[in-house]
Amino acid sequence: MPSMLDAVVVGAGPNGLTAAAELARRGFAVEVFEAAETVGGGARTEELTLPGFRHDPCSAVHPLGIGSPAFKAMPLARHGLEWLQAPLSLAHPFPDGSAAVLTGSVGESAMSLGPADAGAYRRLVAPYLGHWDTLAEDFLRTPWDGLPRDPYRWVRFGLDALQPAALLSRRFRGEKARALIAGLAGHAIAPPGSLATAGVALLFALAAHENGWPVPRGGSQAVSDALASLLREHGGAIRTGTEVKRLDELPPARAYVFDTSPTALARIAGLGGAYDHYRYGASCFKIDYALSGPVPWTAEEARRAGTVHVGPTAGEIEAALRAAVSGRDPSVPFLITAQPSLVDPTRAPEGRHVFWVYGHVPAGWEGDATEVIERQLERFAPGFRDLVLARAVAGPPGIARRNANYVGGDIATGAFAGLQTVIRPKLARVPYATAHPAVFLCSSATPPGPGVHGMSGHHAAKAVWRRLRAA
Ligand SMILES: Cc1cc2nc3c(=O)[nH]c(=O)nc-3n(C[C@H](O)[C@H](O)[C@H](O)COP(=O)(O)OP(=O)(O)OC[C@H]3O[C@@H](n4cnc5c(N)ncnc54)[C@H](O)[C@@H]3O)c2cc1C
């Protein structure tokens, strides 16, 4: 390494690694410092329960990863990343044993909502089908970073996306479609009445039709390992087991790029109260299961789906999310579950399975949601508990302990609420830049926000190389 680095990156999550790899590929000298013993942040895989059961403590399913313009532009397959698709991207089962589904076929997905709503669903997604790449380029960035590539669809999608999901749901007559939309919007960790939750629902639905909702072979760690391997190929270095507490602990560099929360960035880089206004959101209660067999879902579709949403009505989903954001204990949680070992035999011993599930709880909540989560699973998969060989649970304090970015257990590193939904971490032409000319932020606290897609890292890297080349 040269005595003066071009860039030091703090944090080896998907955004930090993407920023580092993109800078290294452009010939800059880069070193990454990571607090944990391994790279990955929210994209990692560990034997959390029993030997041979490889769990994803954080992200598991990657609709935004496979569709990410940043990931597509990097040779990650050559560095070991292989996407595996379940027969159905998503199943959303109902108490009568039926299920709404999302697949590559819009027709099949629409028909699963029932004849009264199939046409409305087709009309909702039709304008955007076949345009994922331009939509992703235009929407997974800051609105003021140049003109959109497809202005017509940008405006049209923007008008649909800015609505609350509850408003979008009024296009549908039946409960199935409304529950499907509320469940998709639930990925924002905000009730479906919140601004722009329609955009989240629409983006996830389109992702299922365009690219699927895959899991990486070997688990989420494969995404991080591929990025780290690409970075090293271009001369970048990574130092793990090193928590950065102050800027002056770091080697001299022309730029410092933080894959951290805005609060940690301000503390470490001495930016005072620059991000005191920034708000963190509700949290999750996560359970990773080692199972003796596949989940015995009543709905046949759920047995073939990579992701299963458990929330029988839009009303129940709304109540669960509202409780979490208003600080109330979970009673009937909305569950997001994933079944990676249905398609990836490397994740569990033969015939056995890993199962990933979380429900929403208030920030910092210290209770135990295992009972309410398993009661809900038993409603839709009777006999589930009999299959449990071991479980690893993590509520907000555990989630925050694993990763400093998840303040109070907020897995999105920032609330999806009010103006912060579209403007984060603060109103600025370049939200990746800070008051310190050499310090940048690249975590999911910057646009386009949470998820394993590396787009925040990509945009931050762009801001860094523009600054370095101008210097
Ligand atoms: C339970 C859970 C489920 C999720 N499910 C999904 C999913 O299925 N699909 C999906 O796309 N996304 C999912 N996510 C969200 C996704 O994991 C995050 O949005 C994503 O990882 C954010 O990437 P990042 O690089 O911004 O930050 P992170 O992945 O959080 O990485 C930040 C890194 O910085 C390190 N760090 C922080 N402070 C310091 C410091 N001071 N010094 C050194 N290192 C530091 C941390 O240790 C960490 O490794 C989930 C998250 C959780 C927790």
Short mmCIF file of C-alpha atoms and ligand atoms in Angstrom, two decimals:
data_model
loop_
_atom_site.label_atom_id
_atom_site.label_comp_id
_atom_site.label_asym_id
_atom_site.label_seq_id
_atom_site.Cartn_x
_atom_site.Cartn_y
_atom_site.Cartn_z
CA MET A 1 0.00 0.00 0.00
CA PRO A 2 1.30 3.52 -0.76
CA SER A 3 2.02 5.85 2.21
CA MET A 4 -0.94 8.06 1.17
CA LEU A 5 -4.08 6.12 0.26
CA ASP A 6 -6.66 7.51 -2.12
CA ALA A 7 -9.57 6.25 -0.02
CA VAL A 8 -10.19 4.56 3.31
CA VAL A 9 -13.58 2.88 3.67
CA VAL A 10 -14.98 2.30 7.17
CA GLY A 11 -17.32 -0.72 7.20
CA ALA A 12 -17.39 -3.75 4.93
CA GLY A 13 -21.13 -4.08 4.36
CA PRO A 14 -22.41 -4.35 0.77
CA ASN A 15 -22.28 -0.56 0.33
CA GLY A 16 -18.78 -0.14 1.78
CA LEU A 17 -17.46 -3.03 -0.31
CA THR A 18 -19.16 -1.72 -3.46
CA ALA A 19 -17.69 1.77 -2.94
CA ALA A 20 -14.25 0.26 -2.28
CA ALA A 21 -14.38 -2.11 -5.28
CA GLU A 22 -15.56 0.62 -7.66
CA LEU A 23 -12.79 2.97 -6.54
CA ALA A 24 -10.14 0.23 -6.76
CA ARG A 25 -11.34 -0.73 -10.26
CA ARG A 26 -10.71 2.89 -11.30
CA GLY A 27 -7.13 2.63 -10.11
CA PHE A 28 -7.44 4.30 -6.70
CA ALA A 29 -5.53 2.85 -3.72
CA VAL A 30 -8.17 1.71 -1.20
CA GLU A 31 -8.16 0.10 2.24
CA VAL A 32 -11.27 -1.05 4.14
CA PHE A 33 -11.56 -1.22 7.95
CA GLU A 34 -14.28 -3.48 9.39
CA ALA A 35 -15.26 -3.86 13.05
CA ALA A 36 -16.43 -7.50 12.75
CA GLU A 37 -14.06 -10.41 12.27
CA THR A 38 -15.48 -11.09 8.80
CA VAL A 39 -16.72 -8.92 5.94
CA GLY A 40 -20.39 -8.62 5.05
CA GLY A 41 -22.32 -6.44 7.50
CA GLY A 42 -25.96 -7.19 6.70
CA ALA A 43 -24.97 -9.72 4.02
CA ARG A 44 -23.30 -12.54 5.94
CA THR A 45 -23.83 -16.25 6.64
CA GLU A 46 -23.03 -18.11 9.85
CA GLU A 47 -23.66 -21.44 11.59
CA LEU A 48 -25.91 -19.83 14.19
CA THR A 49 -27.63 -22.98 15.43
CA LEU A 50 -26.17 -26.43 14.69
CA PRO A 51 -23.16 -27.65 12.67
CA GLY A 52 -23.94 -27.74 8.95
CA PHE A 53 -26.87 -25.27 9.17
CA ARG A 54 -25.74 -22.08 7.42
CA HIS A 55 -27.99 -19.15 8.38
CA ASP A 56 -28.24 -15.56 7.18
CA PRO A 57 -28.55 -13.47 10.37
CA CYS A 58 -29.57 -10.44 8.29
CA SER A 59 -30.42 -10.33 4.56
CA ALA A 60 -31.45 -13.57 2.86
CA VAL A 61 -33.38 -12.76 -0.34
CA HIS A 62 -32.10 -10.35 -2.98
CA PRO A 63 -34.62 -8.96 -5.47
CA LEU A 64 -32.74 -5.65 -5.42
CA GLY A 65 -29.34 -7.37 -5.55
CA ILE A 66 -29.96 -9.28 -8.76
CA GLY A 67 -31.51 -6.15 -10.30
CA SER A 68 -28.85 -3.71 -9.07
CA PRO A 69 -27.19 -1.67 -11.83
CA ALA A 70 -24.05 -1.51 -9.63
CA PHE A 71 -23.82 -5.29 -9.15
CA LYS A 72 -24.63 -5.94 -12.83
CA ALA A 73 -21.68 -3.76 -13.85
CA MET A 74 -19.24 -5.87 -11.81
CA PRO A 75 -18.02 -9.40 -12.70
CA LEU A 76 -19.39 -10.89 -9.46
CA ALA A 77 -20.20 -14.28 -11.01
CA ARG A 78 -16.48 -14.72 -11.74
CA HIS A 79 -15.92 -14.08 -8.03
CA GLY A 80 -18.30 -16.83 -6.97
CA LEU A 81 -21.75 -15.19 -6.86
CA GLU A 82 -24.50 -17.44 -8.21
CA TRP A 83 -28.18 -16.52 -7.88
CA LEU A 84 -30.61 -19.38 -7.19
CA GLN A 85 -34.33 -18.98 -7.86
CA ALA A 86 -37.17 -20.85 -6.16
CA PRO A 87 -40.10 -21.89 -8.40
CA LEU A 88 -42.14 -19.01 -6.92
CA SER A 89 -40.57 -15.75 -5.73
CA LEU A 90 -43.26 -15.08 -3.14
CA ALA A 91 -46.29 -16.82 -1.69
CA HIS A 92 -48.76 -15.03 0.56
CA PRO A 93 -50.99 -17.73 2.08
CA PHE A 94 -54.53 -17.21 3.39
CA PRO A 95 -56.48 -19.05 6.09
CA ASP A 96 -58.57 -20.96 3.48
CA GLY A 97 -55.41 -22.72 2.19
CA SER A 98 -55.10 -20.59 -0.96
CA ALA A 99 -52.25 -18.15 -1.66
CA ALA A 100 -51.42 -15.08 -3.72
CA VAL A 101 -48.14 -15.54 -5.55
CA LEU A 102 -45.52 -13.50 -7.39
CA THR A 103 -43.63 -15.27 -10.16
CA GLY A 104 -41.95 -14.40 -13.45
CA SER A 105 -45.39 -14.73 -15.04
CA VAL A 106 -47.61 -11.68 -14.56
CA GLY A 107 -50.60 -13.76 -15.68
CA GLU A 108 -50.05 -16.44 -13.02
CA SER A 109 -49.48 -13.77 -10.35
CA ALA A 110 -52.59 -11.81 -11.40
CA MET A 111 -54.80 -14.93 -11.46
CA SER A 112 -53.73 -15.86 -7.93
CA LEU A 113 -55.50 -12.69 -6.73
CA GLY A 114 -58.85 -13.93 -8.03
CA PRO A 115 -60.79 -12.97 -11.17
CA ALA A 116 -62.10 -9.69 -9.70
CA ASP A 117 -58.59 -8.27 -9.29
CA ALA A 118 -56.50 -9.99 -11.99
CA GLY A 119 -57.14 -7.21 -14.52
CA ALA A 120 -56.38 -4.42 -12.04
CA TYR A 121 -53.08 -6.09 -11.17
CA ARG A 122 -52.11 -6.45 -14.83
CA ARG A 123 -52.95 -2.79 -15.45
CA LEU A 124 -50.87 -1.73 -12.44
CA VAL A 125 -47.64 -3.41 -13.56
CA ALA A 126 -48.05 -3.28 -17.38
CA PRO A 127 -46.52 0.20 -17.96
CA TYR A 128 -43.26 -0.86 -16.32
CA LEU A 129 -42.74 -4.41 -17.58
CA GLY A 130 -39.59 -4.84 -19.63
CA HIS A 131 -38.16 -1.54 -18.33
CA TRP A 132 -36.45 -2.68 -15.11
CA ASP A 133 -32.97 -1.54 -16.08
CA THR A 134 -33.92 2.08 -16.83
CA LEU A 135 -36.36 2.23 -13.89
CA ALA A 136 -33.66 0.93 -11.52
CA GLU A 137 -31.11 3.42 -12.89
CA ASP A 138 -33.63 6.26 -12.54
CA PHE A 139 -35.06 5.35 -9.14
CA LEU A 140 -32.13 3.87 -7.26
CA ARG A 141 -30.39 7.27 -7.21
CA THR A 142 -31.04 10.83 -6.05
CA PRO A 143 -33.69 12.63 -8.08
CA TRP A 144 -31.42 15.65 -8.65
CA ASP A 145 -28.48 13.66 -10.07
CA GLY A 146 -29.11 14.52 -13.72
CA LEU A 147 -32.06 13.82 -16.01
CA PRO A 148 -33.82 10.45 -15.87
CA ARG A 149 -33.06 8.08 -18.76
CA ASP A 150 -36.76 7.37 -19.27
CA PRO A 151 -38.61 10.57 -18.24
CA TYR A 152 -42.08 9.23 -19.16
CA ARG A 153 -41.83 6.18 -16.93
CA TRP A 154 -39.94 8.14 -14.25
CA VAL A 155 -42.88 10.54 -13.87
CA ARG A 156 -45.50 7.80 -14.13
CA PHE A 157 -43.74 5.52 -11.65
CA GLY A 158 -43.11 8.48 -9.35
CA LEU A 159 -46.82 9.30 -9.23
CA ASP A 160 -47.70 5.68 -8.40
CA ALA A 161 -44.78 5.28 -6.02
CA LEU A 162 -45.29 8.37 -3.85
CA GLN A 163 -48.73 7.18 -2.73
CA PRO A 164 -49.36 5.29 0.48
CA ALA A 165 -49.81 1.57 -0.30
CA ALA A 166 -53.24 1.78 1.34
CA LEU A 167 -54.32 4.18 -1.43
CA LEU A 168 -52.88 1.96 -4.17
CA SER A 169 -54.85 -0.94 -2.66
CA ARG A 170 -58.13 0.84 -3.42
CA ARG A 171 -57.68 -0.28 -7.04
CA PHE A 172 -58.44 -3.80 -5.83
CA ARG A 173 -61.72 -5.27 -4.66
CA GLY A 174 -60.60 -8.40 -2.86
CA GLU A 175 -58.70 -9.06 0.33
CA LYS A 176 -56.01 -11.14 -1.38
CA ALA A 177 -54.66 -8.31 -3.51
CA ARG A 178 -54.87 -5.85 -0.62
CA ALA A 179 -52.98 -8.19 1.71
CA LEU A 180 -50.37 -8.82 -0.99
CA ILE A 181 -49.76 -5.09 -1.45
CA ALA A 182 -49.69 -4.41 2.31
CA GLY A 183 -47.18 -7.25 2.79
CA LEU A 184 -44.88 -5.98 0.04
CA ALA A 185 -45.08 -2.46 1.47
CA GLY A 186 -44.25 -3.92 4.90
CA HIS A 187 -40.61 -4.26 3.75
CA ALA A 188 -40.40 -0.51 4.40
CA ILE A 189 -41.12 -1.18 8.11
CA ALA A 190 -43.90 1.39 7.93
CA PRO A 191 -47.70 0.99 7.98
CA PRO A 192 -49.29 0.91 4.49
CA GLY A 193 -50.83 4.34 5.16
CA SER A 194 -47.36 5.93 5.01
CA LEU A 195 -46.12 8.10 2.16
CA ALA A 196 -44.32 6.24 -0.67
CA THR A 197 -45.04 2.72 0.63
CA ALA A 198 -46.80 2.09 -2.73
CA GLY A 199 -43.39 2.54 -4.37
CA VAL A 200 -41.87 -0.15 -2.19
CA ALA A 201 -44.72 -2.56 -2.99
CA LEU A 202 -44.53 -1.85 -6.72
CA LEU A 203 -40.74 -2.15 -6.85
CA PHE A 204 -40.81 -5.59 -5.16
CA ALA A 205 -43.66 -6.80 -7.41
CA LEU A 206 -41.83 -5.68 -10.56
CA ALA A 207 -38.61 -7.24 -9.30
CA ALA A 208 -40.41 -10.60 -9.06
CA HIS A 209 -41.63 -10.34 -12.66
CA GLU A 210 -38.38 -9.02 -14.13
CA ASN A 211 -35.54 -10.72 -12.23
CA GLY A 212 -37.04 -12.92 -9.50
CA TRP A 213 -36.27 -12.85 -5.79
CA PRO A 214 -33.17 -15.05 -5.62
CA VAL A 215 -30.88 -16.26 -2.86
CA PRO A 216 -27.12 -16.50 -3.43
CA ARG A 217 -25.71 -20.05 -3.42
CA GLY A 218 -24.06 -20.51 -0.03
CA GLY A 219 -25.99 -17.62 1.56
CA SER A 220 -25.74 -13.83 1.62
CA GLN A 221 -22.07 -14.06 2.51
CA ALA A 222 -21.47 -14.98 -1.14
CA VAL A 223 -22.43 -11.42 -2.19
CA SER A 224 -19.96 -9.89 0.27
CA ASP A 225 -17.21 -12.41 -0.51
CA ALA A 226 -17.56 -11.73 -4.25
CA LEU A 227 -17.28 -7.97 -3.68
CA ALA A 228 -14.29 -8.45 -1.36
CA SER A 229 -12.58 -10.74 -3.86
CA LEU A 230 -13.09 -8.22 -6.68
CA LEU A 231 -11.69 -5.47 -4.45
CA ARG A 232 -8.57 -7.53 -3.65
CA GLU A 233 -8.11 -8.40 -7.34
CA HIS A 234 -7.78 -4.67 -7.98
CA GLY A 235 -5.23 -4.20 -5.21
CA GLY A 236 -7.57 -3.14 -2.39
CA ALA A 237 -6.89 -4.29 1.17
CA ILE A 238 -9.34 -5.21 3.95
CA ARG A 239 -8.59 -5.13 7.66
CA THR A 240 -11.24 -6.91 9.78
CA GLY A 241 -11.61 -6.91 13.58
CA THR A 242 -10.90 -3.16 13.68
CA GLU A 243 -13.61 -0.86 15.02
CA VAL A 244 -12.86 2.72 13.99
CA LYS A 245 -13.54 5.19 16.77
CA ARG A 246 -11.76 8.33 15.54
CA LEU A 247 -10.75 9.67 12.16
CA ASP A 248 -7.16 10.25 13.27
CA GLU A 249 -6.71 6.50 13.96
CA LEU A 250 -6.95 5.88 10.23
CA PRO A 251 -4.04 6.00 7.78
CA PRO A 252 -3.60 9.21 5.77
CA ALA A 253 -5.97 9.26 2.79
CA ARG A 254 -7.42 11.71 0.33
CA ALA A 255 -10.96 10.55 1.11
CA TYR A 256 -12.74 8.69 3.93
CA VAL A 257 -15.94 6.84 3.06
CA PHE A 258 -18.20 5.72 5.92
CA ASP A 259 -20.49 2.69 5.62
CA THR A 260 -21.88 3.59 9.06
CA SER A 261 -24.91 5.26 10.57
CA PRO A 262 -24.94 9.08 10.23
CA THR A 263 -24.71 9.33 14.03
CA ALA A 264 -21.54 7.20 14.14
CA LEU A 265 -20.09 9.15 11.22
CA ALA A 266 -20.64 12.46 13.07
CA ARG A 267 -19.06 11.06 16.24
CA ILE A 268 -16.03 9.51 14.50
CA ALA A 269 -15.34 12.34 12.05
CA GLY A 270 -16.06 15.14 14.56
CA LEU A 271 -19.01 16.57 12.64
CA GLY A 272 -20.80 17.70 15.83
CA GLY A 273 -24.59 17.69 15.63
CA ALA A 274 -24.71 17.44 11.82
CA TYR A 275 -27.12 14.50 11.93
CA ASP A 276 -28.92 15.10 15.22
CA HIS A 277 -32.19 15.46 13.27
CA TYR A 278 -31.80 11.97 11.74
CA ARG A 279 -34.41 9.50 13.02
CA TYR A 280 -34.10 5.74 13.43
CA GLY A 281 -37.12 3.50 13.02
CA ALA A 282 -38.80 0.41 14.43
CA SER A 283 -36.99 -2.89 14.69
CA CYS A 284 -37.45 -6.62 14.14
CA PHE A 285 -37.45 -9.80 16.11
CA LYS A 286 -35.49 -12.31 14.06
CA ILE A 287 -35.48 -16.11 14.43
CA ASP A 288 -33.22 -18.47 12.51
CA TYR A 289 -34.40 -22.08 12.68
CA ALA A 290 -32.71 -25.40 12.05
CA LEU A 291 -35.56 -27.70 10.96
CA SER A 292 -35.76 -31.47 10.53
CA GLY A 293 -37.82 -31.02 7.32
CA PRO A 294 -39.43 -28.39 5.10
CA VAL A 295 -42.04 -26.06 6.64
CA PRO A 296 -45.44 -27.87 6.44
CA TRP A 297 -47.37 -24.94 4.92
CA THR A 298 -51.06 -25.69 4.33
CA ALA A 299 -50.95 -23.70 1.09
CA GLU A 300 -49.15 -25.77 -1.52
CA GLU A 301 -47.74 -22.60 -3.18
CA ALA A 302 -45.92 -21.64 0.01
CA ARG A 303 -43.98 -24.92 -0.13
CA ARG A 304 -42.46 -23.83 -3.46
CA ALA A 305 -41.73 -20.19 -2.63
CA GLY A 306 -38.39 -18.66 -1.65
CA THR A 307 -40.18 -16.02 0.43
CA VAL A 308 -43.47 -16.41 2.30
CA HIS A 309 -45.36 -13.48 3.82
CA VAL A 310 -47.61 -14.36 6.75
CA GLY A 311 -50.36 -11.81 7.35
CA PRO A 312 -53.90 -12.91 6.45
CA THR A 313 -55.42 -9.48 5.85
CA ALA A 314 -54.21 -5.98 5.01
CA GLY A 315 -55.84 -4.91 8.28
CA GLU A 316 -53.76 -7.36 10.35
CA ILE A 317 -50.58 -6.31 8.55
CA GLU A 318 -51.32 -2.65 9.11
CA ALA A 319 -52.08 -3.27 12.82
CA ALA A 320 -48.79 -5.17 13.26
CA LEU A 321 -46.69 -2.44 11.64
CA ARG A 322 -48.56 0.34 13.42
CA ALA A 323 -47.91 -1.38 16.77
CA ALA A 324 -44.17 -1.61 15.99
CA VAL A 325 -43.78 2.03 14.95
CA SER A 326 -45.93 3.27 17.87
CA GLY A 327 -43.93 1.38 20.50
CA ARG A 328 -46.50 -1.31 21.36
CA ASP A 329 -45.72 -4.99 22.05
CA PRO A 330 -46.34 -7.36 19.11
CA SER A 331 -49.49 -9.49 19.51
CA VAL A 332 -50.23 -10.81 16.00
CA PRO A 333 -47.06 -9.99 14.01
CA PHE A 334 -46.78 -9.74 10.24
CA LEU A 335 -44.02 -12.21 9.29
CA ILE A 336 -41.52 -12.13 6.46
CA THR A 337 -40.04 -15.61 6.08
CA ALA A 338 -37.48 -17.17 3.73
CA GLN A 339 -36.67 -20.79 2.84
CA PRO A 340 -33.21 -20.71 1.18
CA SER A 341 -32.51 -24.43 1.58
CA LEU A 342 -35.46 -25.25 -0.72
CA VAL A 343 -33.10 -24.35 -3.58
CA ASP A 344 -29.65 -24.44 -1.98
CA PRO A 345 -28.53 -27.81 -0.60
CA THR A 346 -25.32 -26.26 0.77
CA ARG A 347 -27.30 -24.55 3.53
CA ALA A 348 -28.29 -27.59 5.63
CA PRO A 349 -27.50 -31.31 6.02
CA GLU A 350 -29.43 -33.55 3.59
CA GLY A 351 -33.18 -33.56 4.22
CA ARG A 352 -32.86 -30.77 6.82
CA HIS A 353 -33.60 -27.06 6.34
CA VAL A 354 -32.75 -23.57 7.51
CA PHE A 355 -35.74 -21.24 7.93
CA TRP A 356 -35.49 -17.45 8.35
CA VAL A 357 -38.25 -15.32 9.85
CA TYR A 358 -38.79 -11.89 11.34
CA GLY A 359 -41.68 -9.87 12.69
CA HIS A 360 -41.67 -6.17 13.55
CA VAL A 361 -41.22 -4.82 17.07
CA PRO A 362 -40.58 -1.36 18.52
CA ALA A 363 -37.06 0.13 18.49
CA GLY A 364 -35.02 -1.13 21.43
CA TRP A 365 -37.78 -3.60 22.48
CA GLU A 366 -36.43 -6.06 25.03
CA GLY A 367 -39.21 -8.67 25.05
CA ASP A 368 -39.30 -12.15 23.54
CA ALA A 369 -41.55 -12.53 20.47
CA THR A 370 -40.81 -16.25 19.90
CA GLU A 371 -44.23 -17.37 21.16
CA VAL A 372 -46.31 -14.90 19.09
CA ILE A 373 -44.23 -15.62 15.98
CA GLU A 374 -44.56 -19.40 16.32
CA ARG A 375 -48.29 -19.16 17.10
CA GLN A 376 -48.73 -17.26 13.83
CA LEU A 377 -46.60 -19.81 11.90
CA GLU A 378 -48.67 -22.69 13.33
CA ARG A 379 -51.84 -21.03 11.91
CA PHE A 380 -50.46 -21.44 8.39
CA ALA A 381 -48.12 -24.41 8.86
CA PRO A 382 -49.63 -26.71 11.50
CA GLY A 383 -46.95 -28.97 13.02
CA PHE A 384 -44.17 -26.40 12.42
CA ARG A 385 -42.97 -26.55 16.02
CA ASP A 386 -42.45 -30.33 15.84
CA LEU A 387 -39.74 -29.79 13.21
CA VAL A 388 -37.64 -27.35 15.23
CA LEU A 389 -34.19 -28.77 16.02
CA ALA A 390 -32.73 -25.45 17.21
CA ARG A 391 -33.41 -21.73 17.00
CA ALA A 392 -31.26 -18.61 17.26
CA VAL A 393 -33.22 -15.52 18.29
CA ALA A 394 -32.25 -11.86 18.08
CA GLY A 395 -34.43 -8.97 19.23
CA PRO A 396 -33.46 -5.30 18.79
CA PRO A 397 -30.58 -5.35 21.32
CA GLY A 398 -29.10 -8.48 19.68
CA ILE A 399 -29.48 -7.04 16.18
CA ALA A 400 -27.82 -3.78 17.28
CA ARG A 401 -24.99 -5.73 18.97
CA ARG A 402 -24.25 -7.61 15.73
CA ASN A 403 -23.89 -4.42 13.71
CA ALA A 404 -23.48 -0.82 14.94
CA ASN A 405 -25.41 0.44 11.88
CA TYR A 406 -28.65 -1.06 13.23
CA VAL A 407 -29.24 1.65 15.84
CA GLY A 408 -31.87 0.43 18.32
CA GLY A 409 -32.25 -2.63 16.08
CA ASP A 410 -33.40 -0.55 13.06
CA ILE A 411 -32.37 -2.81 10.16
CA ALA A 412 -32.93 0.03 7.68
CA THR A 413 -30.48 2.44 9.41
CA GLY A 414 -33.12 5.16 9.36
CA ALA A 415 -36.90 5.45 9.65
CA PHE A 416 -39.08 5.31 6.54
CA ALA A 417 -41.20 8.22 7.73
CA GLY A 418 -42.08 11.75 6.67
CA LEU A 419 -39.58 13.59 4.49
CA GLN A 420 -36.82 11.18 5.50
CA THR A 421 -38.53 8.64 3.23
CA VAL A 422 -37.21 10.46 0.17
CA ILE A 423 -34.58 12.80 1.60
CA ARG A 424 -31.87 11.10 3.63
CA PRO A 425 -29.68 11.66 5.56
CA LYS A 426 -30.34 15.40 4.93
CA LEU A 427 -31.36 17.68 2.08
CA ALA A 428 -28.27 18.11 -0.10
CA ARG A 429 -27.44 18.02 -3.81
CA VAL A 430 -24.90 15.27 -3.06
CA PRO A 431 -26.22 13.42 0.02
CA TYR A 432 -23.03 11.29 0.14
CA ALA A 433 -20.86 14.38 0.82
CA THR A 434 -20.52 15.86 4.32
CA ALA A 435 -19.40 19.17 5.85
CA HIS A 436 -15.82 17.75 5.86
CA PRO A 437 -14.50 17.89 2.28
CA ALA A 438 -12.67 14.55 2.56
CA VAL A 439 -15.44 12.64 4.38
CA PHE A 440 -18.29 10.79 2.66
CA LEU A 441 -21.21 8.60 3.76
CA CYS A 442 -22.15 5.49 1.71
CA SER A 443 -24.40 3.39 3.97
CA SER A 444 -28.09 2.62 3.54
CA ALA A 445 -28.79 5.87 5.40
CA THR A 446 -28.19 7.49 1.98
CA PRO A 447 -30.27 7.13 -1.21
CA PRO A 448 -31.66 4.80 -2.39
CA GLY A 449 -31.86 3.36 1.16
CA PRO A 450 -31.84 -0.12 2.65
CA GLY A 451 -31.29 -3.45 0.92
CA VAL A 452 -28.35 -5.37 -0.46
CA HIS A 453 -27.88 -3.60 -3.80
CA GLY A 454 -24.69 -1.59 -3.31
CA MET A 455 -26.28 1.45 -4.98
CA SER A 456 -25.48 3.82 -2.08
CA GLY A 457 -21.86 2.65 -2.26
CA HIS A 458 -21.89 3.12 -6.03
CA HIS A 459 -23.19 6.70 -5.84
CA ALA A 460 -20.83 7.58 -2.98
CA ALA A 461 -17.87 6.20 -4.97
CA LYS A 462 -18.91 8.43 -7.86
CA ALA A 463 -18.95 11.48 -5.54
CA VAL A 464 -15.49 10.47 -4.26
CA TRP A 465 -13.84 10.00 -7.66
CA ARG A 466 -15.33 13.25 -8.95
CA ARG A 467 -13.82 15.04 -5.92
CA LEU A 468 -10.45 13.26 -6.24
CA ARG A 469 -10.17 13.92 -9.96
CA ALA A 470 -11.09 17.59 -9.44
CA ALA A 471 -8.39 17.97 -6.72
C1 LIG B 1 -32.67 -9.13 10.02
C2 LIG B 1 -32.40 -8.44 8.73
C3 LIG B 1 -32.99 -8.90 7.56
C4 LIG B 1 -32.71 -8.28 6.33
N1 LIG B 1 -33.21 -8.82 5.19
C5 LIG B 1 -32.85 -8.34 3.98
C6 LIG B 1 -33.13 -9.05 2.78
O1 LIG B 1 -33.66 -10.16 2.81
N2 LIG B 1 -32.77 -8.48 1.60
C7 LIG B 1 -32.10 -7.29 1.55
O2 LIG B 1 -31.77 -6.82 0.42
N3 LIG B 1 -31.78 -6.61 2.67
C8 LIG B 1 -32.12 -7.12 3.88
N4 LIG B 1 -31.72 -6.50 5.04
C9 LIG B 1 -31.11 -5.16 4.96
C10 LIG B 1 -29.67 -5.20 4.51
O3 LIG B 1 -28.94 -6.16 5.26
C11 LIG B 1 -29.05 -3.81 4.70
O4 LIG B 1 -29.87 -2.82 4.11
C12 LIG B 1 -27.67 -3.74 4.06
O5 LIG B 1 -26.81 -4.71 4.62
C13 LIG B 1 -27.08 -2.36 4.26
O6 LIG B 1 -25.78 -2.35 3.74
P1 LIG B 1 -24.70 -1.31 4.24
O7 LIG B 1 -23.45 -1.64 3.54
O8 LIG B 1 -25.26 0.06 4.13
O9 LIG B 1 -24.54 -1.56 5.81
P2 LIG B 1 -24.27 -2.88 6.63
O10 LIG B 1 -24.55 -4.08 5.84
O11 LIG B 1 -25.00 -2.69 7.90
O12 LIG B 1 -22.70 -2.86 6.91
C14 LIG B 1 -22.06 -1.89 7.70
C15 LIG B 1 -20.73 -2.46 8.15
O13 LIG B 1 -19.99 -1.43 8.79
C16 LIG B 1 -19.36 -1.95 9.94
N5 LIG B 1 -19.11 -0.85 10.86
C17 LIG B 1 -20.03 -0.03 11.42
N6 LIG B 1 -19.42 0.87 12.21
C18 LIG B 1 -18.09 0.61 12.12
C19 LIG B 1 -16.94 1.21 12.71
N7 LIG B 1 -17.02 2.25 13.55
N8 LIG B 1 -15.71 0.69 12.41
C20 LIG B 1 -15.58 -0.35 11.55
N9 LIG B 1 -16.66 -0.97 10.98
C21 LIG B 1 -17.89 -0.48 11.26
C22 LIG B 1 -20.37 -2.95 10.46
O14 LIG B 1 -19.74 -3.90 11.33
C23 LIG B 1 -20.87 -3.57 9.17
O15 LIG B 1 -20.08 -4.67 8.77
C24 LIG B 1 -31.91 -7.13 6.28
C25 LIG B 1 -31.30 -6.66 7.45
C26 LIG B 1 -31.50 -7.33 8.65
C27 LIG B 1 -30.77 -6.89 9.88
#
